[in-house]
Amino acid sequence: MTRETWATRIGFILAAVGSAVGLGNIWRFPWVAAENGGSAFLAVYLGIVLLVGVPGLLGEFVIGRRANRSPAGALRSLSGSNVWGAWGLFYVVTAIALISFYSVVGGWILRYFVESSLALAGTGPTYFANPGQYFGGVSAGLDAVGFHVLFLALTAIIVLAGVRRGIELGTKVMMPAVLVLLVGLAVWAGTQSGAADAYAFYLRFDAATVRENFFGVLGPAAGQALFTLSLGAGTMVTYASYVDEDRSLAFDGTTIALLNTAVGVLAGLVVFPLLFSLGISPGETGTGAGALFVGLAGAFSQLPGGVLIATAFFAVVTLAALSSSISMLEIPVAFLVDEYGVERRTAVAGVGSVVAVTGSVCALDPAIFGFVAGTLVDILLTAGLTGFLVFVGWVMGRDALDEFRSGAGGVATALSTPWLFAVGALLPVFLVFTLLTTFGMDARLGFWPTVATAAALAVVIFAGVR
Ligand code: ILE
């Protein structure tokens, strides 16, 4: 059986943007940004996306396209080592952990979308009456399990249809819809009374605040950058494994990161004005995963035209979440198809059943949900990306450079060697550093030793590829 590839270049870009743009941009980003001081966070986050996210994304692309395999098989076949093969299984586990909590939130969103549509059609505005109480019901018990399974089933249908007819076609329809609706919503939100305060909170750049908070926001900003670009789980390795050799990975990767960032910033331009219009200061909405839902649903219930806006908003979020969840489900599915010759249908059914159970555990137990969605995901993704980058820098080495240059233009080719130093030395050290700060290391103490280690590693790689 020949392996599928993307039918078109834009198909790959949109699928990857679809993977990147998701709950991370619309639900997690405003929430994490608000908790970490708004604009100060935004500045550090954008820096990390550019300096760590883009090169890291290209690292995953290089592995995937070189091997034409999903992560586990790719690491084994490129290195010829069973140790790397075993490490590859880590990504299958990460993907399952991710999609387990992700499809629970996807289920909440789906529920809000269904309810908003029903209200729009005139059949009873359930959540508009009491947003806070309503969320309690949505996020607990059998209701949460049911919508989680429904969301997962939608994901599985798309993945079942395959790379071209499912993922590519699906994201080609979903992503433009998300962009258009989101721009419309941002313009509308800009006309609301809280817009000016929201922009000040979110966009005003203040160098002094950034400097003061730099080390504090580093960990969350890095975690969010990886999450939003879908890095560290191997979705981008998997998607790049369906890319032809004549495409410039550097160009595509930069485009994908830019589009993803634009959507993230745009989502903030929708969410913050709405919250401020209601007099809710985002930093005070609490840390709970549901704060944003309660705040937004409250805004929709009070603002003129709220039902229509709510329907559009939750449609955007549902589509964005779906185009991400398919990229996560594709990892274990591609693993079974590539490595064990399992039929796609059987693989989707098998992995789907496992996630139906693990997701239900997350849906029923808020403590497990909180742990998986927060700490565990940050750790898995950071460790996962570190593994990929060490592999690119130290196992692939020159091969990575060749792969990077294949199909690339002059500028990208010129940047390929500095890129290899970055992914082989600077980025892994930086990622380990952020991981240690997550575990409580004093960032100020660790900073200079980290810089020294990174520099030393860069010298060794330079000596190797010269
Ligand atoms: N990047 C997506 C998001 O931001 C998912 C994260 C795939 C793992 O929602």
Short mmCIF file of C-alpha atoms and ligand atoms in Angstrom, two decimals:
data_model
loop_
_atom_site.label_atom_id
_atom_site.label_comp_id
_atom_site.label_asym_id
_atom_site.label_seq_id
_atom_site.Cartn_x
_atom_site.Cartn_y
_atom_site.Cartn_z
CA MET A 1 0.00 0.00 0.00
CA THR A 2 1.52 3.37 -0.95
CA ARG A 3 1.61 5.95 1.75
CA GLU A 4 -0.62 9.00 1.32
CA THR A 5 0.77 12.53 0.83
CA TRP A 6 -0.93 15.93 0.89
CA ALA A 7 -2.62 16.71 -2.40
CA THR A 8 -1.64 20.39 -2.34
CA ARG A 9 0.87 22.66 -0.66
CA ILE A 10 -1.81 24.80 0.88
CA GLY A 11 -3.37 21.58 2.13
CA PHE A 12 -0.32 20.87 4.30
CA ILE A 13 -0.11 24.45 5.52
CA LEU A 14 -3.80 24.56 6.43
CA ALA A 15 -3.71 21.16 8.11
CA ALA A 16 -0.71 22.24 10.21
CA VAL A 17 -2.34 25.59 11.00
CA GLY A 18 -5.45 23.61 11.86
CA SER A 19 -3.43 21.54 14.29
CA ALA A 20 -1.80 24.60 15.81
CA VAL A 21 -4.89 26.78 16.02
CA GLY A 22 -7.14 25.33 18.65
CA LEU A 23 -8.19 25.54 22.25
CA GLY A 24 -4.64 26.62 22.93
CA ASN A 25 -5.26 29.92 21.16
CA ILE A 26 -8.80 30.63 22.21
CA TRP A 27 -9.22 29.04 25.62
CA ARG A 28 -5.75 28.51 27.10
CA PHE A 29 -3.94 31.59 25.75
CA PRO A 30 -6.22 34.32 27.17
CA TRP A 31 -6.41 32.43 30.44
CA VAL A 32 -2.64 31.98 30.82
CA ALA A 33 -1.94 35.52 29.53
CA ALA A 34 -4.36 37.00 32.04
CA GLU A 35 -2.85 35.06 34.92
CA ASN A 36 0.60 36.28 33.99
CA GLY A 37 -0.06 39.97 33.60
CA GLY A 38 -1.42 40.41 30.06
CA SER A 39 0.93 42.43 27.90
CA ALA A 40 4.10 41.43 29.78
CA PHE A 41 3.26 37.84 29.06
CA LEU A 42 2.41 38.58 25.45
CA ALA A 43 5.83 40.09 24.77
CA VAL A 44 7.79 37.17 26.25
CA TYR A 45 5.51 34.68 24.60
CA LEU A 46 5.93 36.23 21.15
CA GLY A 47 9.70 36.19 21.61
CA ILE A 48 9.63 32.49 22.50
CA VAL A 49 7.39 31.64 19.55
CA LEU A 50 9.89 33.26 17.23
CA LEU A 51 13.13 32.04 18.78
CA VAL A 52 12.09 28.61 20.06
CA GLY A 53 8.79 27.80 18.38
CA VAL A 54 9.75 28.31 14.74
CA PRO A 55 13.12 26.49 14.89
CA GLY A 56 11.50 23.74 16.99
CA LEU A 57 8.70 23.34 14.49
CA LEU A 58 11.27 22.98 11.72
CA GLY A 59 13.04 20.33 13.80
CA GLU A 60 9.87 18.24 13.90
CA PHE A 61 9.29 18.81 10.18
CA VAL A 62 12.78 17.64 9.30
CA ILE A 63 12.35 14.39 11.24
CA GLY A 64 8.94 13.66 9.75
CA ARG A 65 9.76 14.34 6.14
CA ARG A 66 13.11 12.55 6.28
CA ALA A 67 11.60 9.39 7.72
CA ASN A 68 8.14 9.42 6.12
CA ARG A 69 6.95 7.92 9.36
CA SER A 70 5.13 9.01 12.48
CA PRO A 71 7.33 9.78 15.53
CA ALA A 72 7.95 6.33 17.00
CA GLY A 73 8.88 4.72 13.70
CA ALA A 74 10.76 7.81 12.54
CA LEU A 75 13.15 7.88 15.48
CA ARG A 76 13.88 4.17 15.18
CA SER A 77 14.33 4.07 11.42
CA LEU A 78 16.51 7.19 11.25
CA SER A 79 18.77 6.16 14.13
CA GLY A 80 18.67 2.39 13.75
CA SER A 81 18.52 2.26 17.52
CA ASN A 82 15.91 0.52 19.64
CA VAL A 83 16.53 2.97 22.46
CA TRP A 84 15.27 5.81 20.27
CA GLY A 85 12.50 3.50 19.10
CA ALA A 86 11.43 3.04 22.71
CA TRP A 87 11.61 6.79 23.34
CA GLY A 88 9.32 7.15 20.32
CA LEU A 89 6.59 5.35 22.24
CA PHE A 90 6.64 8.29 24.63
CA TYR A 91 4.95 10.36 21.90
CA VAL A 92 2.14 7.86 21.49
CA VAL A 93 1.50 8.15 25.23
CA THR A 94 1.73 11.96 25.11
CA ALA A 95 -0.75 12.13 22.25
CA ILE A 96 -3.21 9.96 24.14
CA ALA A 97 -2.83 12.04 27.31
CA LEU A 98 -3.33 15.24 25.32
CA ILE A 99 -6.39 14.18 23.43
CA SER A 100 -7.91 12.70 26.59
CA PHE A 101 -8.35 16.08 28.25
CA TYR A 102 -8.63 17.97 24.96
CA SER A 103 -11.72 16.13 23.82
CA VAL A 104 -13.32 16.79 27.20
CA VAL A 105 -12.97 20.55 26.67
CA GLY A 106 -13.99 19.97 23.04
CA GLY A 107 -17.15 18.37 24.42
CA TRP A 108 -17.95 21.40 26.61
CA ILE A 109 -17.50 23.65 23.57
CA LEU A 110 -19.66 21.46 21.39
CA ARG A 111 -22.36 21.61 24.04
CA TYR A 112 -22.21 25.42 24.15
CA PHE A 113 -22.40 25.51 20.37
CA VAL A 114 -25.44 23.24 20.30
CA GLU A 115 -27.17 25.25 23.04
CA SER A 116 -26.42 28.58 21.36
CA SER A 117 -27.77 27.28 18.04
CA LEU A 118 -30.92 26.06 19.76
CA ALA A 119 -31.36 29.42 21.46
CA LEU A 120 -30.86 31.12 18.10
CA ALA A 121 -33.57 28.91 16.64
CA GLY A 122 -35.82 30.01 19.48
CA THR A 123 -35.88 26.88 21.61
CA GLY A 124 -35.01 27.92 25.12
CA PRO A 125 -31.87 29.84 26.17
CA THR A 126 -30.54 27.47 28.82
CA TYR A 127 -27.10 28.80 29.61
CA PHE A 128 -27.99 32.41 28.93
CA ALA A 129 -30.14 32.34 32.05
CA ASN A 130 -27.39 31.44 34.51
CA PRO A 131 -23.94 30.96 33.01
CA GLY A 132 -22.14 30.06 36.24
CA GLN A 133 -24.51 27.36 37.32
CA TYR A 134 -24.80 26.04 33.81
CA PHE A 135 -21.09 25.45 33.44
CA GLY A 136 -21.15 23.34 36.59
CA GLY A 137 -23.59 20.99 34.87
CA VAL A 138 -21.77 20.91 31.54
CA SER A 139 -18.47 20.02 33.08
CA ALA A 140 -19.58 17.19 35.34
CA GLY A 141 -20.98 13.69 35.29
CA LEU A 142 -22.55 11.91 32.38
CA ASP A 143 -23.19 15.15 30.49
CA ALA A 144 -19.48 15.79 30.27
CA VAL A 145 -18.78 12.18 29.31
CA GLY A 146 -21.47 12.18 26.61
CA PHE A 147 -20.25 15.31 24.87
CA HIS A 148 -16.64 14.19 25.18
CA VAL A 149 -17.51 10.97 23.36
CA LEU A 150 -19.48 12.91 20.73
CA PHE A 151 -16.56 15.25 20.08
CA LEU A 152 -14.22 12.28 19.89
CA ALA A 153 -16.53 10.57 17.41
CA LEU A 154 -16.46 13.63 15.12
CA THR A 155 -12.66 13.62 15.34
CA ALA A 156 -12.54 9.92 14.52
CA ILE A 157 -14.77 10.31 11.45
CA ILE A 158 -12.37 12.84 9.91
CA VAL A 159 -9.27 10.79 10.73
CA LEU A 160 -10.97 7.69 9.36
CA ALA A 161 -11.41 9.34 5.96
CA GLY A 162 -7.61 9.55 5.65
CA VAL A 163 -5.00 12.20 5.01
CA ARG A 164 -6.39 13.73 1.81
CA ARG A 165 -10.09 13.14 2.00
CA GLY A 166 -10.35 13.61 5.76
CA ILE A 167 -7.69 15.83 7.30
CA GLU A 168 -6.81 17.92 4.24
CA LEU A 169 -10.34 18.46 3.02
CA GLY A 170 -11.66 19.05 6.53
CA THR A 171 -9.08 21.69 7.42
CA LYS A 172 -9.45 23.39 4.02
CA VAL A 173 -13.06 24.07 4.93
CA MET A 174 -12.59 24.70 8.64
CA MET A 175 -9.61 27.06 8.74
CA PRO A 176 -10.91 29.80 6.40
CA ALA A 177 -14.22 29.69 8.30
CA VAL A 178 -12.39 30.13 11.60
CA LEU A 179 -10.37 33.09 10.29
CA VAL A 180 -13.30 34.95 8.77
CA LEU A 181 -15.56 34.48 11.79
CA LEU A 182 -12.81 35.46 14.20
CA VAL A 183 -12.04 38.70 12.36
CA GLY A 184 -15.75 39.54 12.39
CA LEU A 185 -15.96 38.80 16.10
CA ALA A 186 -12.88 40.90 16.90
CA VAL A 187 -14.36 43.88 15.04
CA TRP A 188 -17.62 43.48 16.90
CA ALA A 189 -15.84 43.10 20.24
CA GLY A 190 -13.96 46.33 19.48
CA THR A 191 -17.26 48.24 19.52
CA GLN A 192 -18.06 47.10 23.07
CA SER A 193 -17.67 49.37 26.06
CA GLY A 194 -14.73 47.53 27.59
CA ALA A 195 -12.60 47.55 24.45
CA ALA A 196 -10.29 50.42 25.42
CA ASP A 197 -9.43 48.96 28.83
CA ALA A 198 -8.97 45.54 27.29
CA TYR A 199 -6.52 46.80 24.67
CA ALA A 200 -4.58 48.62 27.36
CA PHE A 201 -4.36 45.47 29.47
CA TYR A 202 -3.48 43.22 26.59
CA LEU A 203 -1.45 45.25 24.14
CA ARG A 204 0.33 48.07 25.98
CA PHE A 205 3.98 47.20 25.95
CA ASP A 206 5.86 48.25 29.03
CA ALA A 207 9.53 47.32 29.04
CA ALA A 208 9.87 47.78 32.80
CA THR A 209 7.09 45.29 33.58
CA VAL A 210 8.53 42.79 31.12
CA ARG A 211 11.94 43.04 32.77
CA GLU A 212 10.49 42.68 36.24
CA ASN A 213 8.39 39.63 35.38
CA PHE A 214 10.68 38.00 32.86
CA PHE A 215 11.72 34.94 34.86
CA GLY A 216 8.29 34.49 36.33
CA VAL A 217 6.53 34.30 32.99
CA LEU A 218 9.24 32.30 31.22
CA GLY A 219 7.89 28.85 32.13
CA PRO A 220 4.22 29.54 31.36
CA ALA A 221 5.17 31.43 28.17
CA ALA A 222 7.32 28.55 26.93
CA GLY A 223 4.66 25.99 27.84
CA GLN A 224 2.05 27.98 25.98
CA ALA A 225 4.29 28.44 22.93
CA LEU A 226 4.81 24.68 22.62
CA PHE A 227 1.17 23.88 23.27
CA THR A 228 -0.14 26.33 20.72
CA LEU A 229 2.27 25.22 18.00
CA SER A 230 1.45 21.57 18.80
CA LEU A 231 5.13 20.94 19.52
CA GLY A 232 6.53 18.09 21.55
CA ALA A 233 3.84 15.52 20.85
CA GLY A 234 4.83 14.71 17.29
CA THR A 235 1.78 16.03 15.45
CA MET A 236 4.10 18.11 13.30
CA VAL A 237 6.42 15.15 12.72
CA THR A 238 3.42 13.13 11.57
CA TYR A 239 2.01 15.84 9.30
CA ALA A 240 5.43 16.51 7.77
CA SER A 241 5.76 12.80 7.00
CA TYR A 242 3.12 13.35 4.30
CA VAL A 243 5.04 16.27 2.68
CA ASP A 244 6.97 16.02 -0.61
CA GLU A 245 10.67 16.79 -0.89
CA ASP A 246 10.29 19.84 -3.14
CA ARG A 247 8.61 22.06 -0.56
CA SER A 248 10.51 24.55 1.55
CA LEU A 249 9.95 23.46 5.13
CA ALA A 250 11.36 26.77 6.40
CA PHE A 251 8.88 28.80 4.37
CA ASP A 252 5.93 26.61 5.28
CA GLY A 253 6.91 26.48 8.94
CA THR A 254 7.27 30.25 9.24
CA THR A 255 3.91 30.76 7.53
CA ILE A 256 2.26 28.28 9.87
CA ALA A 257 3.73 29.91 12.99
CA LEU A 258 2.72 33.39 11.81
CA LEU A 259 -0.85 32.37 11.05
CA ASN A 260 -1.14 30.58 14.37
CA THR A 261 0.16 33.60 16.27
CA ALA A 262 -2.19 35.90 14.39
CA VAL A 263 -5.15 33.76 15.41
CA GLY A 264 -3.97 33.69 19.03
CA VAL A 265 -3.64 37.47 19.20
CA LEU A 266 -6.99 37.83 17.41
CA ALA A 267 -8.66 35.53 19.92
CA GLY A 268 -7.39 37.80 22.69
CA LEU A 269 -8.94 40.74 20.85
CA VAL A 270 -12.29 38.95 21.03
CA VAL A 271 -12.10 37.58 24.55
CA PHE A 272 -10.63 40.49 26.54
CA PRO A 273 -13.01 43.26 25.34
CA LEU A 274 -15.96 40.99 26.16
CA LEU A 275 -14.71 40.28 29.66
CA PHE A 276 -13.85 43.93 30.33
CA SER A 277 -17.27 45.03 29.03
CA LEU A 278 -18.82 43.01 31.81
CA GLY A 279 -16.47 44.53 34.33
CA ILE A 280 -14.65 41.23 34.78
CA SER A 281 -10.94 41.77 35.14
CA PRO A 282 -9.41 38.71 33.44
CA GLY A 283 -6.64 38.37 36.02
CA GLU A 284 -9.32 37.90 38.66
CA THR A 285 -11.54 35.39 36.91
CA GLY A 286 -9.70 32.70 38.82
CA THR A 287 -7.46 29.99 37.59
CA GLY A 288 -10.12 27.41 36.88
CA ALA A 289 -10.39 26.01 33.40
CA GLY A 290 -14.02 27.07 33.31
CA ALA A 291 -13.48 30.75 34.19
CA LEU A 292 -13.38 31.76 30.58
CA PHE A 293 -16.55 29.88 29.75
CA VAL A 294 -18.45 31.44 32.59
CA GLY A 295 -17.14 34.92 31.76
CA LEU A 296 -17.88 34.69 28.06
CA ALA A 297 -21.25 33.05 28.47
CA GLY A 298 -22.08 35.86 30.90
CA ALA A 299 -21.03 38.43 28.30
CA PHE A 300 -23.12 36.79 25.61
CA SER A 301 -26.15 36.69 27.87
CA GLN A 302 -25.97 40.44 28.53
CA LEU A 303 -24.77 42.01 25.32
CA PRO A 304 -27.12 42.98 22.50
CA GLY A 305 -27.11 40.34 19.75
CA GLY A 306 -25.43 37.98 22.19
CA VAL A 307 -27.15 34.81 21.02
CA LEU A 308 -26.01 35.24 17.44
CA ILE A 309 -22.51 36.18 18.51
CA ALA A 310 -22.38 33.22 20.88
CA THR A 311 -23.34 30.84 18.10
CA ALA A 312 -20.63 32.22 15.82
CA PHE A 313 -18.07 32.19 18.60
CA PHE A 314 -18.69 28.61 19.68
CA ALA A 315 -18.77 27.50 16.05
CA VAL A 316 -15.27 28.96 15.64
CA VAL A 317 -14.00 27.26 18.75
CA THR A 318 -15.56 23.91 17.84
CA LEU A 319 -13.97 23.95 14.38
CA ALA A 320 -10.62 25.07 15.74
CA ALA A 321 -10.70 22.34 18.40
CA LEU A 322 -11.65 19.65 15.89
CA SER A 323 -8.88 20.55 13.47
CA SER A 324 -6.45 20.14 16.39
CA SER A 325 -7.87 16.97 17.84
CA ILE A 326 -7.58 15.19 14.50
CA SER A 327 -3.86 15.93 14.49
CA MET A 328 -3.51 14.31 17.90
CA LEU A 329 -5.56 11.24 17.06
CA GLU A 330 -3.53 10.83 13.88
CA ILE A 331 -0.34 10.17 15.90
CA PRO A 332 -1.31 6.84 17.49
CA VAL A 333 -3.31 5.92 14.39
CA ALA A 334 -0.37 6.53 12.05
CA PHE A 335 1.84 4.63 14.50
CA LEU A 336 -0.35 1.50 14.23
CA VAL A 337 -0.75 1.86 10.46
CA ASP A 338 2.96 2.53 9.76
CA GLU A 339 4.56 0.15 12.22
CA TYR A 340 2.14 -2.75 12.41
CA GLY A 341 0.28 -2.54 9.09
CA VAL A 342 -3.02 -2.22 10.97
CA GLU A 343 -5.88 -1.02 8.78
CA ARG A 344 -6.75 2.63 9.31
CA ARG A 345 -10.30 1.70 10.24
CA THR A 346 -9.21 -0.74 12.93
CA ALA A 347 -6.58 1.68 14.22
CA VAL A 348 -9.10 4.53 14.55
CA ALA A 349 -11.59 2.27 16.33
CA GLY A 350 -8.95 0.91 18.70
CA VAL A 351 -7.36 4.22 19.63
CA GLY A 352 -10.79 5.89 19.76
CA SER A 353 -12.01 3.34 22.31
CA VAL A 354 -8.97 3.84 24.51
CA VAL A 355 -9.39 7.63 24.46
CA ALA A 356 -13.12 7.31 25.11
CA VAL A 357 -12.18 5.67 28.42
CA THR A 358 -9.17 7.82 29.40
CA GLY A 359 -11.10 10.97 28.43
CA SER A 360 -14.06 9.89 30.54
CA VAL A 361 -11.77 9.62 33.55
CA CYS A 362 -10.68 13.24 32.91
CA ALA A 363 -14.30 14.28 32.39
CA LEU A 364 -15.41 12.79 35.69
CA ASP A 365 -12.54 13.79 37.95
CA PRO A 366 -11.67 17.50 38.07
CA ALA A 367 -8.44 16.80 39.96
CA ILE A 368 -7.19 14.41 37.27
CA PHE A 369 -8.37 16.80 34.57
CA GLY A 370 -6.53 19.72 36.15
CA PHE A 371 -3.34 17.75 36.54
CA VAL A 372 -3.35 16.40 32.97
CA ALA A 373 -4.36 19.70 31.32
CA GLY A 374 -1.87 21.76 33.29
CA THR A 375 1.29 20.31 34.75
CA LEU A 376 1.43 16.96 32.94
CA VAL A 377 0.96 18.43 29.49
CA ASP A 378 3.60 21.12 30.08
CA ILE A 379 6.09 18.48 31.22
CA LEU A 380 5.32 15.97 28.46
CA LEU A 381 5.51 18.54 25.68
CA THR A 382 8.69 20.17 26.96
CA ALA A 383 10.41 16.81 27.43
CA GLY A 384 9.03 15.61 24.10
CA LEU A 385 10.34 18.56 22.12
CA THR A 386 13.70 18.34 23.90
CA GLY A 387 13.92 14.71 22.75
CA PHE A 388 13.18 15.62 19.14
CA LEU A 389 15.68 18.45 19.08
CA VAL A 390 18.47 16.40 20.64
CA PHE A 391 17.72 13.82 17.97
CA VAL A 392 17.94 16.39 15.16
CA GLY A 393 21.15 17.94 16.46
CA TRP A 394 23.03 14.87 17.65
CA VAL A 395 21.68 11.88 15.71
CA MET A 396 20.68 13.37 12.36
CA GLY A 397 23.28 16.15 12.22
CA ARG A 398 24.24 16.61 8.58
CA ASP A 399 21.19 14.67 7.37
CA ALA A 400 19.03 17.20 9.15
CA LEU A 401 20.83 19.98 7.28
CA ASP A 402 20.24 18.23 3.94
CA GLU A 403 16.58 17.73 4.72
CA PHE A 404 16.20 21.31 5.85
CA ARG A 405 17.78 22.54 2.61
CA SER A 406 15.75 20.31 0.32
CA GLY A 407 13.31 22.56 -1.51
CA ALA A 408 14.47 25.61 0.49
CA GLY A 409 15.32 29.00 -1.01
CA GLY A 410 18.54 31.00 -0.56
CA VAL A 411 17.68 32.69 2.72
CA ALA A 412 16.56 29.48 4.38
CA THR A 413 19.65 27.64 3.17
CA ALA A 414 21.86 30.36 4.61
CA LEU A 415 20.09 30.06 7.94
CA SER A 416 20.27 26.27 8.04
CA THR A 417 23.57 25.96 9.92
CA PRO A 418 22.68 28.49 12.65
CA TRP A 419 19.36 26.67 12.88
CA LEU A 420 21.14 23.38 13.57
CA PHE A 421 23.15 24.96 16.42
CA ALA A 422 19.96 26.36 17.83
CA VAL A 423 18.01 23.11 17.78
CA GLY A 424 20.95 20.95 18.84
CA ALA A 425 22.31 23.08 21.65
CA LEU A 426 20.51 26.27 22.61
CA LEU A 427 16.92 25.11 22.51
CA PRO A 428 17.24 21.82 24.42
CA VAL A 429 19.18 23.60 27.15
CA PHE A 430 16.59 26.35 27.27
CA LEU A 431 13.77 23.80 27.45
CA VAL A 432 15.40 21.87 30.26
CA PHE A 433 15.88 25.19 32.05
CA THR A 434 12.17 26.04 31.78
CA LEU A 435 11.31 22.52 32.92
CA LEU A 436 13.49 22.98 36.00
CA THR A 437 11.85 26.31 36.77
CA THR A 438 8.49 24.51 36.55
CA PHE A 439 9.82 22.13 39.18
CA GLY A 440 10.73 25.07 41.37
CA MET A 441 14.34 25.91 40.48
CA ASP A 442 15.26 29.55 41.09
CA ALA A 443 15.49 30.91 37.54
CA ARG A 444 17.96 33.64 38.46
CA LEU A 445 20.46 31.15 39.88
CA GLY A 446 20.20 28.79 36.95
CA PHE A 447 20.43 31.37 34.19
CA TRP A 448 24.17 31.76 33.62
CA PRO A 449 25.07 28.07 34.01
CA THR A 450 22.39 27.41 31.41
CA VAL A 451 23.86 29.91 28.98
CA ALA A 452 27.33 28.42 29.50
CA THR A 453 26.12 24.86 28.87
CA ALA A 454 24.32 25.89 25.70
CA ALA A 455 27.39 27.67 24.38
CA ALA A 456 29.59 24.65 25.09
CA LEU A 457 27.21 22.31 23.27
CA ALA A 458 27.02 24.65 20.29
CA VAL A 459 30.80 24.53 19.98
CA VAL A 460 30.77 20.72 19.96
CA ILE A 461 28.09 20.59 17.26
CA PHE A 462 29.96 23.18 15.23
CA ALA A 463 33.10 21.03 15.38
CA GLY A 464 31.04 18.04 14.26
CA VAL A 465 29.34 19.47 11.17
CA ARG A 466 32.10 21.79 10.00
N1 ILE B 1 -2.04 23.31 19.12
C1 ILE B 1 -3.34 22.88 19.52
C2 ILE B 1 -3.98 23.96 20.34
O1 ILE B 1 -3.40 24.97 20.54
C3 ILE B 1 -3.28 21.56 20.22
C4 ILE B 1 -2.32 21.52 21.33
C5 ILE B 1 -3.00 20.47 19.25
C6 ILE B 1 -1.71 20.25 21.66
O2 ILE B 1 -5.08 23.83 20.76
#
